[in-house]
Coordinates of C-alpha atoms and ligand atoms in Angstrom, one line a residue:
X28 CA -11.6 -4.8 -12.9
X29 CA -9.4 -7.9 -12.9
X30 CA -6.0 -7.8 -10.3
X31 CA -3.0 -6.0 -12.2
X32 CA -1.0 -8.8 -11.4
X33 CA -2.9 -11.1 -13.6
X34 CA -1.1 -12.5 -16.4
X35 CA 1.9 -11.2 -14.5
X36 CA 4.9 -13.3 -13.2
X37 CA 6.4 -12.5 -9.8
X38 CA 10.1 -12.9 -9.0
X39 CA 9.3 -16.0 -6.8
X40 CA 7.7 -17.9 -10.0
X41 CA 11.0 -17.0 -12.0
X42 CA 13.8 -19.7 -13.0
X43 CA 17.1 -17.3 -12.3
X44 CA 19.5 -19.8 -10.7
X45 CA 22.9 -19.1 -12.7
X46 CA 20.7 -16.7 -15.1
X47 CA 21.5 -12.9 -15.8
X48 CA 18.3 -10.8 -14.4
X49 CA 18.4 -7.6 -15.5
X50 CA 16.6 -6.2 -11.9
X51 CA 14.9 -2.8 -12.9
X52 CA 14.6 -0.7 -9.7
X53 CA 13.3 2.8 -8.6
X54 CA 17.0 3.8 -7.4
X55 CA 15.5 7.4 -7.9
X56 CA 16.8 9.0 -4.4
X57 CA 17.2 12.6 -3.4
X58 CA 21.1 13.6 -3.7
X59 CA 22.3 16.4 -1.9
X60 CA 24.5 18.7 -3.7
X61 CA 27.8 16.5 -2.5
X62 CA 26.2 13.5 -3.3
X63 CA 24.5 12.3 0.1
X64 CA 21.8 10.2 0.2
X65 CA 19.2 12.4 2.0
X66 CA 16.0 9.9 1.7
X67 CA 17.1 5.9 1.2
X68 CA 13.3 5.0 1.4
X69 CA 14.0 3.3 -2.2
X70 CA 16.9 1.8 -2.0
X71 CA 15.7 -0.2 1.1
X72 CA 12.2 -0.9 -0.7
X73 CA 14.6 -2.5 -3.2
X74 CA 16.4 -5.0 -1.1
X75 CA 13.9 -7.6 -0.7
X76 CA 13.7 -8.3 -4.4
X77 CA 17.6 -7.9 -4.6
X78 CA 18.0 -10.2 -1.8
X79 CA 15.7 -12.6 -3.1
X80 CA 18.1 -12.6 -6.5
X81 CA 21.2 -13.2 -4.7
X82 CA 19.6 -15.9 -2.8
X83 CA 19.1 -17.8 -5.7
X84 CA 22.6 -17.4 -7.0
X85 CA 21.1 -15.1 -9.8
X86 CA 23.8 -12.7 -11.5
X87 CA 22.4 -9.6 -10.8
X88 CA 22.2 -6.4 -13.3
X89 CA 20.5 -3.8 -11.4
X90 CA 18.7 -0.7 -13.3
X91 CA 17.1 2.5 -12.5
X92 CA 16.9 6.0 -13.8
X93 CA 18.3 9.1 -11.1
X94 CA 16.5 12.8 -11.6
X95 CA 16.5 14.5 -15.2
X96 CA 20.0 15.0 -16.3
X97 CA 20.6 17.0 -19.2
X98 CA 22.4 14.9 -22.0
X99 CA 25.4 15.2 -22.5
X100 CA 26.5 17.1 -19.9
X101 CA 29.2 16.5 -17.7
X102 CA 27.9 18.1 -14.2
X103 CA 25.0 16.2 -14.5
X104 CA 26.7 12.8 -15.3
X105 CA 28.9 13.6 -11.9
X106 CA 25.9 14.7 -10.0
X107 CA 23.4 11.9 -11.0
X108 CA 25.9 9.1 -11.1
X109 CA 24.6 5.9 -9.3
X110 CA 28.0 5.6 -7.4
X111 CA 26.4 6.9 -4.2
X112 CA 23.4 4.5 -4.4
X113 CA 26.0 1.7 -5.4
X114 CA 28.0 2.4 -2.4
X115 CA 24.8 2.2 -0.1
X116 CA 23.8 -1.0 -2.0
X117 CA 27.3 -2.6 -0.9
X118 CA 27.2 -1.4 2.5
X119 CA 23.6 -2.8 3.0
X120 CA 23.8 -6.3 0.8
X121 CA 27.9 -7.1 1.8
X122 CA 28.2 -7.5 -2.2
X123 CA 30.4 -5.8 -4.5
X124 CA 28.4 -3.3 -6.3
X125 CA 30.2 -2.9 -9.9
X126 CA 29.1 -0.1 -11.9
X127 CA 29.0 0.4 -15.6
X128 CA 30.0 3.3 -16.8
X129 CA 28.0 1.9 -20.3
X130 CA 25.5 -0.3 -20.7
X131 CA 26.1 -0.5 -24.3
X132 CA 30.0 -1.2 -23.9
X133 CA 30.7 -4.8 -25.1
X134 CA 32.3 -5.5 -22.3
X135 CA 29.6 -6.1 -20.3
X136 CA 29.2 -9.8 -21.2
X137 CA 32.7 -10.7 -20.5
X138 CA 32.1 -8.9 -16.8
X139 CA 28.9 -11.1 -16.4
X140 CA 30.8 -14.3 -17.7
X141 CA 33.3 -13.6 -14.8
X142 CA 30.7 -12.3 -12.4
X143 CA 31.5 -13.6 -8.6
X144 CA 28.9 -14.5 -6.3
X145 CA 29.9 -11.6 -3.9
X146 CA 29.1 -9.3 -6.8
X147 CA 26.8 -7.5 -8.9
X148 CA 26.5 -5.2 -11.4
X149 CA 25.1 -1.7 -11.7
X150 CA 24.5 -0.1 -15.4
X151 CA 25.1 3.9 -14.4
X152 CA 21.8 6.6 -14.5
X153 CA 19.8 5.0 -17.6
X154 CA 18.9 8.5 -18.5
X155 CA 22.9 9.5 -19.3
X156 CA 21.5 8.3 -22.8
X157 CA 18.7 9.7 -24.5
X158 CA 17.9 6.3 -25.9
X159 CA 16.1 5.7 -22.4
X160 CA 13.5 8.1 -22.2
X161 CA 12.7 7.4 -26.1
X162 CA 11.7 3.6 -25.7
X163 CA 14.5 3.1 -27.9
X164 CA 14.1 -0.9 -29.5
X165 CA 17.9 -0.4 -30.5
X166 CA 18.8 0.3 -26.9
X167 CA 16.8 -2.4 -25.7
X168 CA 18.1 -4.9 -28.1
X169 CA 21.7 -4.4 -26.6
X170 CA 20.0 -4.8 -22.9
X171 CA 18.4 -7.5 -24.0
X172 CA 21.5 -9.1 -25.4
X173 CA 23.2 -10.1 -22.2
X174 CA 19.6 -10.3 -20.6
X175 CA 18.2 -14.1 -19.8
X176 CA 15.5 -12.9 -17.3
X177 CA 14.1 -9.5 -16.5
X178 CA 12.3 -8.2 -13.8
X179 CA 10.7 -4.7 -13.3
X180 CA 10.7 -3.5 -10.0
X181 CA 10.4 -0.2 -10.1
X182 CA 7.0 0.4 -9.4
X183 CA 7.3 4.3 -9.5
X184 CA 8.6 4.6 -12.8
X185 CA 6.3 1.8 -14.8
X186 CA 4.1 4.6 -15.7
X187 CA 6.8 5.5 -18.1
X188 CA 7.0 3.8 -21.8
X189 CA 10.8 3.7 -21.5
X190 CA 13.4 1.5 -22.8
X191 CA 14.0 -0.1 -19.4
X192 CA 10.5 -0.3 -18.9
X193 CA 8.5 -1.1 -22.1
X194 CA 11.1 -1.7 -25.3
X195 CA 13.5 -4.4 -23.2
X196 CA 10.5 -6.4 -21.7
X197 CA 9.0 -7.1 -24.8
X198 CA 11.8 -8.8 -26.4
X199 CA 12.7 -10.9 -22.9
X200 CA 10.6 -14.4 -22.6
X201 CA 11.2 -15.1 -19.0
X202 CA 10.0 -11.9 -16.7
X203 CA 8.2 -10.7 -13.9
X204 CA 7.6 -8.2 -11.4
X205 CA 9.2 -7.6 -8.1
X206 CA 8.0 -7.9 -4.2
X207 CA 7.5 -4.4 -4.7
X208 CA 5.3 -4.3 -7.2
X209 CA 3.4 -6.9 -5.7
X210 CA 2.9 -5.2 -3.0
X211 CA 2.1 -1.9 -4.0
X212 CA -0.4 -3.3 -6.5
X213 CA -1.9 -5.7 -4.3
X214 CA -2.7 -2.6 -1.6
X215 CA -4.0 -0.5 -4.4
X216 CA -6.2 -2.9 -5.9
X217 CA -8.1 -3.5 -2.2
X218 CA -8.2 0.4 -2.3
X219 CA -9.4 0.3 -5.6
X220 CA -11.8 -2.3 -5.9
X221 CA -12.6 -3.5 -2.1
X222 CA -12.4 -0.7 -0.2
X223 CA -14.1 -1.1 3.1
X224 CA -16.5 1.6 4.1
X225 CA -16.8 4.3 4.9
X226 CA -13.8 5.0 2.2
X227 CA -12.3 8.5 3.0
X228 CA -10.3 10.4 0.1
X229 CA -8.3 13.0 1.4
X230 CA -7.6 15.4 -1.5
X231 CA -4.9 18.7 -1.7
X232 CA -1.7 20.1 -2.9
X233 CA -1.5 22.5 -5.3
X234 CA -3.4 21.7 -9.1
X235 CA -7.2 20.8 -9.5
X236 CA -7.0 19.3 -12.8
X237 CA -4.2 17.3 -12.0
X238 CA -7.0 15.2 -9.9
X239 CA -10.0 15.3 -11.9
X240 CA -9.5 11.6 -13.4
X241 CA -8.8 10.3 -9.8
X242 CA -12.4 11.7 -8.7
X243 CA -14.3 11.2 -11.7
X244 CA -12.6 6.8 -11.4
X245 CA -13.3 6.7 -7.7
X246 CA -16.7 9.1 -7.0
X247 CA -19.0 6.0 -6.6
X248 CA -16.9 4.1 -4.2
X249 CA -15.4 7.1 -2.5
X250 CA -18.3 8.1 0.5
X251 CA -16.5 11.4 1.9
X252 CA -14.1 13.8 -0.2
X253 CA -12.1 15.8 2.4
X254 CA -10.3 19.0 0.0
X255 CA -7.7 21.0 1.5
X256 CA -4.2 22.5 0.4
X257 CA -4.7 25.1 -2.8
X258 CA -7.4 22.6 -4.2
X259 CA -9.8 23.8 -1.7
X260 CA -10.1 27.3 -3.2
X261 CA -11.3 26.5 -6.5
X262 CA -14.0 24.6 -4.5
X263 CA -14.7 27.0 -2.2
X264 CA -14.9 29.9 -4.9
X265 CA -17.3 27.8 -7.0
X266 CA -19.7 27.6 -4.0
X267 CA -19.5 31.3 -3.3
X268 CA -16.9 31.8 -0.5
X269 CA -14.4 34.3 -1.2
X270 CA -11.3 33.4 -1.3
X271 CA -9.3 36.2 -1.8
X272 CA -5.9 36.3 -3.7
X273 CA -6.0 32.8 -3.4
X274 CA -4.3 30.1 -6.2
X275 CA -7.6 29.3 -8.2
X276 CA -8.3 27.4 -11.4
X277 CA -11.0 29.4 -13.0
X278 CA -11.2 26.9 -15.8
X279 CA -12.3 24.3 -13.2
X280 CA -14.9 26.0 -10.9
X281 CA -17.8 24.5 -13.5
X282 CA -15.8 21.0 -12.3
X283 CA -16.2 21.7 -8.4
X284 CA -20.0 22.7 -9.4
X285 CA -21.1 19.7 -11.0
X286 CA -18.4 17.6 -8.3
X287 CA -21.0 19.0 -5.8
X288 CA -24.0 18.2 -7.6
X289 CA -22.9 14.5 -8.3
X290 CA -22.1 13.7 -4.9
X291 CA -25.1 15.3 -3.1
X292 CA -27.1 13.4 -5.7
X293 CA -25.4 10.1 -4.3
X294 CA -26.1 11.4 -0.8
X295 CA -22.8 11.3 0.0
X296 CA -20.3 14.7 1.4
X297 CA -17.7 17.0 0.4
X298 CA -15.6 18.6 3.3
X299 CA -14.1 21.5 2.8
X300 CA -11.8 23.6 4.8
X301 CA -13.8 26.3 7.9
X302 CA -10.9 28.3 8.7
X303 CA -7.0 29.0 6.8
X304 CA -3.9 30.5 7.7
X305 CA -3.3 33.2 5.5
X306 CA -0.5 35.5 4.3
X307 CA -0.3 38.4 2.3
X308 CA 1.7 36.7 -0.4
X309 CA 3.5 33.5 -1.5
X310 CA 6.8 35.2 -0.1
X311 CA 8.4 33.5 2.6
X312 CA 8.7 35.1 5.6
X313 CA 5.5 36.6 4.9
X314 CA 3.2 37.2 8.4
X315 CA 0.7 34.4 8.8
X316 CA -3.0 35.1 10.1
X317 CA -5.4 32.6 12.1
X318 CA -8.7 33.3 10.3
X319 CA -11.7 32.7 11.9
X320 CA -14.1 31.5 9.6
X321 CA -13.9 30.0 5.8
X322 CA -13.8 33.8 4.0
X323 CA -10.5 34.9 3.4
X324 CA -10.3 38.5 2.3
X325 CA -9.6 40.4 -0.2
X326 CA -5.4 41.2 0.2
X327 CA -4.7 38.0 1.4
X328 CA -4.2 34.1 0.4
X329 CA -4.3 30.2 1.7
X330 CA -1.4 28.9 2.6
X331 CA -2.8 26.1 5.1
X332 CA -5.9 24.4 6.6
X333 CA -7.1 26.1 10.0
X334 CA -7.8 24.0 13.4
X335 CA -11.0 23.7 13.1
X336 CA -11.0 22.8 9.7
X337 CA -8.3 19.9 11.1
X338 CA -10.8 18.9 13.6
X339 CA -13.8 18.8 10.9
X340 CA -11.7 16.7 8.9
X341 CA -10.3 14.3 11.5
X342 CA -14.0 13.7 13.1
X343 CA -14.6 11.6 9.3
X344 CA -11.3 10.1 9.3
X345 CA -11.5 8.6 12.9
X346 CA -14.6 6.7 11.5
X347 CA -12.8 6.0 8.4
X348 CA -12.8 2.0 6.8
X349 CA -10.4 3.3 3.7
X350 CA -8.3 6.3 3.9
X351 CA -6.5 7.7 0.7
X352 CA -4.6 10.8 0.7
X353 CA -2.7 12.5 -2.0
X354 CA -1.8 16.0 -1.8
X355 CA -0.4 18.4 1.7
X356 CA -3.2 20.4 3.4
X357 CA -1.0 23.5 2.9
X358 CA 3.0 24.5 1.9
X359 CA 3.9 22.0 4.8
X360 CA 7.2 22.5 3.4
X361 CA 7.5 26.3 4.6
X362 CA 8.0 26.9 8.2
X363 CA 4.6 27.8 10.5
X364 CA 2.4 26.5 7.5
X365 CA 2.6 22.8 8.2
X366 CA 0.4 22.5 11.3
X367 CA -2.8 21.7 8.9
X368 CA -1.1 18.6 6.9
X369 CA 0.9 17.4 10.3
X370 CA -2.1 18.1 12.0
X371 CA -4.3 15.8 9.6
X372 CA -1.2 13.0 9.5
X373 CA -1.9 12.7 12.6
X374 CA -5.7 12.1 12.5
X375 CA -4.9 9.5 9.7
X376 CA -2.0 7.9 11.6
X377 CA -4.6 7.8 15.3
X378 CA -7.8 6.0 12.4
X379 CA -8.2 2.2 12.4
X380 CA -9.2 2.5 9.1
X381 CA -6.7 0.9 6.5
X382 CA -4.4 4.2 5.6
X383 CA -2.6 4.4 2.1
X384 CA -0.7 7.7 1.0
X385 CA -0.2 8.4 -2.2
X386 CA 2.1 11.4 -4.0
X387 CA 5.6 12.3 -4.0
X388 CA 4.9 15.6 -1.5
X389 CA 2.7 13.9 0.6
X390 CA 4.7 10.9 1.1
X391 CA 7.3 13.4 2.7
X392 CA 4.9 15.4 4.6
X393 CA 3.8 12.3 5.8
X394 CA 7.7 11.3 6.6
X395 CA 8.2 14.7 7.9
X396 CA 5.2 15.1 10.5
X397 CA 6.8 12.0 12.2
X398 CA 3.3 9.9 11.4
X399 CA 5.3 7.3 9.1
X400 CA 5.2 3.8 10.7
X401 CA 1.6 5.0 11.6
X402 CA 0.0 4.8 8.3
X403 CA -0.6 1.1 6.4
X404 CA 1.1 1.9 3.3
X405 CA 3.4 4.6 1.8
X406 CA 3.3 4.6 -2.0
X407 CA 7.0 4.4 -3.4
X408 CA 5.6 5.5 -6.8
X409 CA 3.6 8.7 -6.4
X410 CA 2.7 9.4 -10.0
X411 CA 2.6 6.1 -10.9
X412 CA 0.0 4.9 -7.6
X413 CA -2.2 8.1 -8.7
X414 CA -2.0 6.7 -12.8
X415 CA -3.0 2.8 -11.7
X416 CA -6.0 4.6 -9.3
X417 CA -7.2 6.8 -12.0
X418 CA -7.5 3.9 -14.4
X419 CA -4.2 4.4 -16.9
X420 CA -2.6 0.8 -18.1
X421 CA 0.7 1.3 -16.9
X422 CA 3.2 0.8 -19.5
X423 CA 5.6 -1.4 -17.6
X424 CA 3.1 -4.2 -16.4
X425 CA 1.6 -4.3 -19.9
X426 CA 5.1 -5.4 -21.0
X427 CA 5.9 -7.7 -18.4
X428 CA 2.1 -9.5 -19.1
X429 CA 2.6 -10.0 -23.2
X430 CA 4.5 -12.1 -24.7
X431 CA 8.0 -12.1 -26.3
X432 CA 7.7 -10.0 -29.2
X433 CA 9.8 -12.4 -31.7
X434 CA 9.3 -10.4 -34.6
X435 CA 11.4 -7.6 -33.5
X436 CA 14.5 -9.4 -33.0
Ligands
ADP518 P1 1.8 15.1 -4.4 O1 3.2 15.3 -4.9 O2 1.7 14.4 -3.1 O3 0.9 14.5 -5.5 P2 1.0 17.8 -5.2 O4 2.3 17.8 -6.1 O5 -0.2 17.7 -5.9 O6 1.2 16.6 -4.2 O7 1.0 19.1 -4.3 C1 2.1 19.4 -3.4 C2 2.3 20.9 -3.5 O8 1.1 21.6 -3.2 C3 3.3 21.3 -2.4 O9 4.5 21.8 -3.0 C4 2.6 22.4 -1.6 O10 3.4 23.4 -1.2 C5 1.5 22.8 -2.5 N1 0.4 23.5 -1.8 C6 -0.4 22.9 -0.9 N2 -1.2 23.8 -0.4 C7 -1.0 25.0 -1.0 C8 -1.5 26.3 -1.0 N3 -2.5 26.6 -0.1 N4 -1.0 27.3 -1.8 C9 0.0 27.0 -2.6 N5 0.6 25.7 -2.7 C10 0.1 24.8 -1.9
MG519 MG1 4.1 16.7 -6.2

């Protein structure tokens, strides 16, 4: 496959001196319920493509989306304002951050045409209006109206045909992607299509089918699958282990069957996990049990990977060339069952093989277990990394690499 930036511009190849860019960013961070910024891992990815704009003397309209608010009403447009992330922006870039209430107002171009070089504008949560979500041309005709170059940086919600995303690009001439974007797409591609052997996936959290187009894409160039977290017991229960009241996908146990036959046909393994910790039920609180071999019984359920399962799975990824990991080893997030995803951080973190993490969960496991600035690359995108892996066009570099649909306008 040919590299995803192909045909693409990146900021650095962009005319913006004195120009509007409308900069769309991933601004998507967790809000606690009094509006704190509990995670700013976005915000900071966004800087370097922010800082490149300013430097340039670009007049900057930053973008982005924040969680699912319900139109229309009014708790959600105080809750998932911008205004916290437009605070942080100022306090980080020493620029006025001025945000717009509505992108559609008219007075938006009279704002721009006074715009000082210590300021920058912010349109408020793009999903206030339903136009966003419905790739609305009409919407992205009046974004594109005070637009002169835009740039999509927002590598985590391209996968998305939204009006920030898909409509507004294709009516812009001049646009590009940002340093983020580059860079999660150049690390993905060598993951991809050069991965250096022996590549390791690391595969869990909670839904079978949610993975099936990532194996079936990578199962030649992948040379060990490891499979904890819920995965595992669909896996397990297809080669005849029981499992217990454990979460299985009945509908994919003829899946994990013919999974095992492919890959023992290319002579290459499937790890699973040789011991759980187990609990009675998904209740928390619920009393955890070491056992002490793969077999869980009857009246009980996973709830993590085991030691020696950790230690089987960290002898492969201490040999590792490639290591991929998308989904936690167990519900990391509950207390006493995150030893099996920490545990296997760790092994990824201690590997000289090139380490990229992929998923929203794991990316905070990963963050969590203290392993971070250990492992090569964090994806900013979850879904969108796993879409661009599994093979999907991603609607927001297909619009940035075509032309300016003229017609439309
Ligand atoms: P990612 O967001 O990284 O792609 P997933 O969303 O696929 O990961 O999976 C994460 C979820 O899987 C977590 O909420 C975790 O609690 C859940 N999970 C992992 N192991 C188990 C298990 N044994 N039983 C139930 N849920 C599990
Ligand atoms: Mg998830």
């Amino acid at each position: 496959m040919s590299h995803p930036l192909t045909g693409i511009k990146t900021v650095k190849e962009l005319e913006i001196e004195k120009k509007v860019v409308f900069l769309r960013l991933d601004l998507n961070v967790p809000l606690t319920k009094d509006g704190v910024i509990s995670d700013e891992n976005r915000i900071l990815a966004a800087l370097p493509t922010i800082e490149h704009c300013l430097s340039r003397g670009a007049k900057l309209v930053i973008a982005s989306h924040l969680g699912r608010p319900k139109k229309g009403n009014p708790t959600d447009r105080v809750q998932l304002s911008l205004e916290p992330v437009c605070a942080r922006l100022t306090e980080l870039t020493g620029k006025e951050v001025l945000l717009i209430d509505d992108p559609e107002d008219d007075s938006v171009k009279g704002m721009l045409k006074n715009l000082r070089e210590d300021q920058m504008i912010c349109l408020e949560n793009l999903r206030f209006t339903e136009k966003e979500e419905a790739n609305s041309t009409e919407f992205a005709q009046v974004l594109a109206s005070y637009t002169d170059v835009y740039v999509n940086d927002a590598f985590g919600a391209s996968h998305r045909a939204h009006a920030s995303i898909a409509a507004l690009p294709n009516l812009i001439a001049q646009k590009g992607v940002g340093f983020l974007i580059e860079k999660e797409l150049n690390v993905l591609y060598k993951v991809q299509e050069q991965p250096k052997a022996p590549f390791v996936m690391i595969l869990g959290g909670s839904k079978v089918s949610d993975k099936i187009p990532l194996i079936d894409r990578l199962i030649d160039k992948v040379d060990s699958f490891l499979i904890g977290g819920a995965m595992a017991y669909t896996f397990l229960k297809a080669k005849g282990i029981p499992v217990g009241k454990s979460l299985v996908e009945e509908s994919q146990i003829s899946f994990a069957r013919h999974f095992f036959e492919r890959m023992e046909a290319r002579g290459k393994k499937i790890l699973l996990p040789l011991d759980h910790l187990t609990a009675p039920n998904l209740e928390a609180g619920a009393t955890l049990t070491q056992t002490s071999s793969d077999a869980i019984r009857d009246d009980s359920l996973g709830v993590d990977i085991g030691p020696l399962s950790v230690t089987h799975f960290s002898r492969v990824i201490a040999e590792a060339g490639t290591i991929f990991w998308n989904g936690p080893m167990g519900i990391f997030e509950r207390e006493g069952c995150s030893k099996g995803t920490f545990g296997i951080a760790r092994a990824v973190a201690e590997s000289k093989g090139f380490s990229v993490i992929g998923g929203g969960d794991s990316a905070s496991a990963v963050e969590m277990s203290g392993y971070k600035d250990k492992v090569d690359h964090i994806s900013t995108g979850g879904g969108a990394s796993l879409e661009y892996l599994q093979g999907t066009k991603l609607p927001g570099l297909a619009a940035v690499r075509a032309p300016k649909r003229s017609e439309v306008l």
